[in-house]
Amino acid sequence: MNGTIVGGWEYIWAAYLVTWGSLALYALSLVWRARKAKSGEPQPGSKP
Amino acid sequence: MQKALDVGLPIVAIVFLVVGGVLGLTVAPADKDMGDVYRIMYVHVPAAWAALLAVTVTFVASLVYLLKNNWHADALGEASAEVGVFFGALLIVLGSIWARPTWGVWWDWDPRLTTAAILLFAFAGYLALRRFVDDPERRATWAAVAAIVAYVDVPILWFSVRWWRTLHQIQNTGESTHSVMTKSLLWNALAFALLYVWFVRLRYRVALARQAEELAEPPETEPAHTPAP
């Protein structure tokens, strides 16, 4: 079968928004966890 | 230097992401078969490379831990595995978004997709294992062995598109693509590589802090008997 896929920009924007959004959220979570670790708060998984 | 890296890495990565995004979404020409949908490759492929880099670092760190009993290697392995699971999950979601308009399905049990899913679940299992084992030495040893076993999937994943010619296409070479396409991919790949380094640095600190907490805990001993007066 020959031919070019036409359109599909909604998928492209969805992919870029998922990428940028998840990168931002994961970065924020890591910054928050690293700050918590620096301040000496107990880490998740450590014994109470 | 540490502070400069903490601030500089994300800033440079964001600049690279913006340049890669503009090139990939507006400047690069449409593909002759896939049309515009192929532009998802500019984020899908860098996510794959970042995930593979992450699990490779965990694999090497695990070997170093087992050979040298080095706690920094254990912390690095943990940090890189979590970042690898993040990029691996992103890789699969982006691949699925691309597959729908291209293949007509969100998912197919193609060897490349299946081995990618196995890798993701194997390293998610590695992280789960770390949560379940309380003893730090036992946890580090078991996790290192698990990472080395899980890493066996990486060469199978990489060569799957050559060994089994099914739905997923083989890797393109620079010769078969327009130079702007290659540049768009490289800008995004560099951005993802920098973000990988930044993420691992942050997560490594969390792992080290937990290690310090655990190693500082006094050993559990029988309570001393108060001598009778």
GROMACS .gro file of C-alpha atoms in nm:
model
  277
    1MET     CA    1   0.000   0.000   0.000
    2ASN     CA    2   0.140   0.342  -0.095
    3GLY     CA    3   0.053   0.693   0.022
    4THR     CA    4   0.136   0.955   0.279
    5ILE     CA    5  -0.039   0.991   0.614
    6VAL     CA    6  -0.228   1.321   0.607
    7GLY     CA    7  -0.291   1.531   0.920
    8GLY     CA    8  -0.241   1.382   1.262
    9TRP     CA    9  -0.140   1.710   1.429
   10GLU     CA   10  -0.360   1.629   1.729
   11TYR     CA   11  -0.136   1.327   1.794
   12ILE     CA   12   0.180   1.536   1.747
   13TRP     CA   13   0.062   1.802   1.994
   14ALA     CA   14  -0.050   1.532   2.238
   15ALA     CA   15   0.296   1.371   2.223
   16TYR     CA   16   0.480   1.700   2.279
   17LEU     CA   17   0.247   1.806   2.561
   18VAL     CA   18   0.290   1.468   2.731
   19THR     CA   19   0.669   1.502   2.694
   20TRP     CA   20   0.702   1.856   2.822
   21GLY     CA   21   0.440   1.804   3.096
   22SER     CA   22   0.588   1.481   3.229
   23LEU     CA   23   0.945   1.619   3.218
   24ALA     CA   24   0.830   1.925   3.417
   25LEU     CA   25   0.636   1.721   3.674
   26TYR     CA   26   0.917   1.469   3.726
   27ALA     CA   27   1.172   1.752   3.758
   28LEU     CA   28   0.955   1.923   4.021
   29SER     CA   29   0.915   1.598   4.214
   30LEU     CA   30   1.291   1.539   4.213
   31VAL     CA   31   1.372   1.896   4.322
   32TRP     CA   32   1.121   1.862   4.607
   33ARG     CA   33   1.257   1.522   4.715
   34ALA     CA   34   1.620   1.640   4.695
   35ARG     CA   35   1.536   1.945   4.909
   36LYS     CA   36   1.360   1.724   5.162
   37ALA     CA   37   1.663   1.494   5.171
   38LYS     CA   38   1.896   1.792   5.223
   39SER     CA   39   1.686   1.923   5.512
   40GLY     CA   40   1.718   1.584   5.685
   41GLU     CA   41   1.354   1.478   5.670
   42PRO     CA   42   1.301   1.099   5.670
   43GLN     CA   43   1.314   0.943   5.323
   44PRO     CA   44   1.035   0.731   5.182
   45GLY     CA   45   1.102   0.368   5.261
   46SER     CA   46   1.331   0.438   5.555
   47LYS     CA   47   1.245   0.299   5.897
   48PRO     CA   48   1.035   0.529   6.121
   49MET     CA   49   3.059   2.419   4.062
   50GLN     CA   50   2.778   2.200   4.205
   51LYS     CA   51   2.542   2.497   4.222
   52ALA     CA   52   2.637   2.605   3.869
   53LEU     CA   53   2.555   2.256   3.741
   54ASP     CA   54   2.226   2.246   3.933
   55VAL     CA   55   2.116   2.574   3.777
   56GLY     CA   56   2.295   2.548   3.441
   57LEU     CA   57   2.193   2.195   3.338
   58PRO     CA   58   1.815   2.253   3.335
   59ILE     CA   59   1.851   2.596   3.171
   60VAL     CA   60   2.067   2.462   2.887
   61ALA     CA   61   1.837   2.158   2.853
   62ILE     CA   62   1.529   2.383   2.822
   63VAL     CA   63   1.704   2.595   2.555
   64PHE     CA   64   1.792   2.278   2.361
   65LEU     CA   65   1.434   2.148   2.400
   66VAL     CA   66   1.295   2.476   2.263
   67VAL     CA   67   1.538   2.475   1.966
   68GLY     CA   68   1.464   2.105   1.901
   69GLY     CA   69   1.091   2.168   1.930
   70VAL     CA   70   1.092   2.463   1.689
   71LEU     CA   71   1.308   2.277   1.435
   72GLY     CA   72   1.109   1.954   1.467
   73LEU     CA   73   0.763   2.110   1.459
   74THR     CA   74   0.808   2.394   1.209
   75VAL     CA   75   1.135   2.377   1.010
   76ALA     CA   76   1.189   2.006   0.937
   77PRO     CA   77   1.007   1.886   0.623
   78ALA     CA   78   0.728   1.628   0.635
   79ASP     CA   79   0.825   1.265   0.581
   80LYS     CA   80   0.742   1.117   0.241
   81ASP     CA   81   0.550   0.824   0.394
   82MET     CA   82   0.451   0.928   0.746
   83GLY     CA   83   0.368   1.292   0.665
   84ASP     CA   84   0.381   1.512   0.976
   85VAL     CA   85   0.314   1.236   1.229
   86TYR     CA   86   0.681   1.132   1.217
   87ARG     CA   87   0.760   1.454   1.415
   88ILE     CA   88   0.675   1.251   1.726
   89MET     CA   89   1.007   1.071   1.659
   90TYR     CA   90   1.193   1.384   1.776
   91VAL     CA   91   1.077   1.312   2.131
   92HIS     CA   92   1.018   0.936   2.109
   93VAL     CA   93   1.373   0.847   1.997
   94PRO     CA   94   1.554   1.070   2.254
   95ALA     CA   95   1.334   0.917   2.526
   96ALA     CA   96   1.447   0.571   2.408
   97TRP     CA   97   1.814   0.672   2.410
   98ALA     CA   98   1.781   0.830   2.756
   99ALA     CA   99   1.611   0.515   2.890
  100LEU     CA  100   1.885   0.292   2.746
  101LEU     CA  101   2.156   0.520   2.884
  102ALA     CA  102   1.990   0.509   3.226
  103VAL     CA  103   1.964   0.130   3.247
  104THR     CA  104   2.322   0.096   3.116
  105VAL     CA  105   2.446   0.321   3.398
  106THR     CA  106   2.247   0.110   3.647
  107PHE     CA  107   2.399  -0.207   3.499
  108VAL     CA  108   2.756  -0.072   3.531
  109ALA     CA  109   2.689   0.067   3.881
  110SER     CA  110   2.550  -0.273   3.985
  111LEU     CA  111   2.864  -0.449   3.862
  112VAL     CA  112   3.079  -0.197   4.050
  113TYR     CA  113   2.874  -0.251   4.368
  114LEU     CA  114   2.910  -0.630   4.348
  115LEU     CA  115   3.284  -0.614   4.273
  116LYS     CA  116   3.387  -0.333   4.509
  117ASN     CA  117   3.101  -0.315   4.762
  118ASN     CA  118   3.083   0.056   4.682
  119TRP     CA  119   2.778   0.231   4.838
  120HIS     CA  120   2.802   0.526   4.598
  121ALA     CA  121   2.761   0.280   4.311
  122ASP     CA  122   2.451   0.139   4.481
  123ALA     CA  123   2.304   0.489   4.515
  124LEU     CA  124   2.389   0.571   4.153
  125GLY     CA  125   2.228   0.246   4.035
  126GLU     CA  126   1.909   0.327   4.226
  127ALA     CA  127   1.900   0.685   4.097
  128SER     CA  128   1.962   0.593   3.735
  129ALA     CA  129   1.707   0.308   3.746
  130GLU     CA  130   1.429   0.539   3.859
  131VAL     CA  131   1.515   0.794   3.588
  132GLY     CA  132   1.530   0.505   3.339
  133VAL     CA  133   1.182   0.388   3.438
  134PHE     CA  134   1.056   0.744   3.388
  135PHE     CA  135   1.208   0.771   3.039
  136GLY     CA  136   1.101   0.414   2.956
  137ALA     CA  137   0.739   0.490   3.046
  138LEU     CA  138   0.757   0.811   2.841
  139LEU     CA  139   0.904   0.615   2.549
  140ILE     CA  140   0.615   0.365   2.550
  141VAL     CA  141   0.345   0.633   2.583
  142LEU     CA  142   0.495   0.836   2.295
  143GLY     CA  143   0.534   0.526   2.081
  144SER     CA  144   0.170   0.444   2.143
  145ILE     CA  145   0.058   0.796   2.043
  146TRP     CA  146   0.264   0.762   1.722
  147ALA     CA  147   0.139   0.408   1.650
  148ARG     CA  148  -0.231   0.502   1.649
  149PRO     CA  149  -0.228   0.720   1.333
  150THR     CA  150   0.055   0.521   1.168
  151TRP     CA  151  -0.032   0.156   1.235
  152GLY     CA  152  -0.397   0.207   1.328
  153VAL     CA  153  -0.350   0.058   1.678
  154TRP     CA  154  -0.228   0.193   2.013
  155TRP     CA  155  -0.029  -0.121   2.087
  156ASP     CA  156   0.097  -0.433   1.914
  157TRP     CA  157   0.289  -0.730   2.057
  158ASP     CA  158   0.570  -0.663   1.811
  159PRO     CA  159   0.914  -0.785   1.937
  160ARG     CA  160   1.048  -0.427   1.976
  161LEU     CA  161   0.745  -0.311   2.172
  162THR     CA  162   0.734  -0.628   2.380
  163THR     CA  163   1.104  -0.613   2.474
  164ALA     CA  164   1.064  -0.242   2.561
  165ALA     CA  165   0.770  -0.327   2.789
  166ILE     CA  166   0.970  -0.611   2.948
  167LEU     CA  167   1.259  -0.371   3.016
  168LEU     CA  168   1.026  -0.116   3.174
  169PHE     CA  169   0.861  -0.374   3.401
  170ALA     CA  170   1.195  -0.536   3.488
  171PHE     CA  171   1.340  -0.205   3.612
  172ALA     CA  172   1.013  -0.111   3.782
  173GLY     CA  173   1.052  -0.447   3.958
  174TYR     CA  174   1.408  -0.352   4.051
  175LEU     CA  175   1.273  -0.038   4.222
  176ALA     CA  176   0.997  -0.239   4.395
  177LEU     CA  177   1.257  -0.488   4.522
  178ARG     CA  178   1.452  -0.202   4.677
  179ARG     CA  179   1.139  -0.096   4.868
  180PHE     CA  180   1.068  -0.443   5.003
  181VAL     CA  181   1.409  -0.534   5.147
  182ASP     CA  182   1.494  -0.361   5.476
  183ASP     CA  183   1.854  -0.470   5.524
  184PRO     CA  184   2.071  -0.225   5.323
  185GLU     CA  185   2.342  -0.478   5.230
  186ARG     CA  186   2.099  -0.747   5.125
  187ARG     CA  187   1.892  -0.489   4.935
  188ALA     CA  188   2.195  -0.356   4.746
  189THR     CA  189   2.317  -0.706   4.653
  190TRP     CA  190   1.979  -0.837   4.542
  191ALA     CA  191   1.906  -0.518   4.349
  192ALA     CA  192   2.244  -0.532   4.172
  193VAL     CA  193   2.182  -0.892   4.067
  194ALA     CA  194   1.830  -0.803   3.951
  195ALA     CA  195   1.963  -0.512   3.743
  196ILE     CA  196   2.223  -0.734   3.573
  197VAL     CA  197   1.959  -0.997   3.492
  198ALA     CA  198   1.716  -0.730   3.365
  199TYR     CA  199   1.987  -0.579   3.144
  200VAL     CA  200   1.998  -0.901   2.937
  201ASP     CA  201   1.686  -0.760   2.764
  202VAL     CA  202   1.875  -0.456   2.627
  203PRO     CA  203   2.067  -0.626   2.340
  204ILE     CA  204   1.752  -0.822   2.251
  205LEU     CA  205   1.555  -0.495   2.242
  206TRP     CA  206   1.822  -0.320   2.032
  207PHE     CA  207   1.858  -0.597   1.771
  208SER     CA  208   1.492  -0.707   1.773
  209VAL     CA  209   1.411  -0.491   1.468
  210ARG     CA  210   1.687  -0.667   1.270
  211TRP     CA  211   1.630  -1.020   1.402
  212TRP     CA  212   1.252  -1.015   1.350
  213ARG     CA  213   1.127  -0.796   1.066
  214THR     CA  214   0.776  -0.719   1.190
  215LEU     CA  215   0.583  -0.395   1.243
  216HIS     CA  216   0.847  -0.167   1.400
  217GLN     CA  217   1.086  -0.024   1.141
  218ILE     CA  218   1.465  -0.055   1.172
  219GLN     CA  219   1.679   0.241   1.284
  220ASN     CA  220   1.729   0.517   1.024
  221THR     CA  221   2.077   0.633   0.933
  222GLY     CA  222   2.180   0.997   0.882
  223GLU     CA  223   2.225   0.921   0.510
  224SER     CA  224   1.856   0.844   0.462
  225THR     CA  225   1.724   1.158   0.633
  226HIS     CA  226   1.717   1.532   0.556
  227SER     CA  227   1.987   1.727   0.746
  228VAL     CA  228   1.725   1.937   0.930
  229MET     CA  229   1.561   1.615   1.047
  230THR     CA  230   1.894   1.494   1.189
  231LYS     CA  231   1.957   1.832   1.356
  232SER     CA  232   1.610   1.837   1.515
  233LEU     CA  233   1.670   1.491   1.656
  234LEU     CA  234   2.016   1.582   1.788
  235TRP     CA  235   1.897   1.899   1.965
  236ASN     CA  236   1.627   1.701   2.143
  237ALA     CA  237   1.865   1.412   2.215
  238LEU     CA  238   2.113   1.654   2.377
  239ALA     CA  239   1.831   1.812   2.580
  240PHE     CA  240   1.722   1.468   2.704
  241ALA     CA  241   2.084   1.372   2.784
  242LEU     CA  242   2.130   1.687   2.993
  243LEU     CA  243   1.798   1.631   3.167
  244TYR     CA  244   1.906   1.272   3.238
  245VAL     CA  245   2.225   1.398   3.408
  246TRP     CA  246   2.033   1.658   3.608
  247PHE     CA  247   1.763   1.410   3.715
  248VAL     CA  248   2.022   1.153   3.824
  249ARG     CA  249   2.215   1.414   4.024
  250LEU     CA  250   1.898   1.506   4.215
  251ARG     CA  251   1.784   1.146   4.268
  252TYR     CA  252   2.136   1.039   4.370
  253ARG     CA  253   2.123   1.288   4.658
  254VAL     CA  254   1.795   1.136   4.777
  255ALA     CA  255   1.949   0.787   4.765
  256LEU     CA  256   2.262   0.902   4.952
  257ALA     CA  257   2.053   1.073   5.221
  258ARG     CA  258   1.858   0.750   5.277
  259GLN     CA  259   2.181   0.550   5.297
  260ALA     CA  260   2.322   0.796   5.553
  261GLU     CA  261   2.004   0.767   5.759
  262GLU     CA  262   2.016   0.388   5.756
  263LEU     CA  263   2.388   0.358   5.830
  264ALA     CA  264   2.358   0.605   6.119
  265GLU     CA  265   2.090   0.393   6.290
  266PRO     CA  266   2.216   0.226   6.609
  267PRO     CA  267   2.227  -0.153   6.596
  268GLU     CA  268   1.924  -0.326   6.744
  269THR     CA  269   2.043  -0.480   7.075
  270GLU     CA  270   1.877  -0.621   7.382
  271PRO     CA  271   1.790  -0.348   7.633
  272ALA     CA  272   2.046  -0.335   7.909
  273HIS     CA  273   1.929  -0.460   8.249
  274THR     CA  274   1.927  -0.197   8.517
  275PRO     CA  275   2.139  -0.326   8.805
  276ALA     CA  276   1.940  -0.391   9.120
  277PRO     CA  277   2.008  -0.145   9.398
   0.00000   0.00000   0.00000
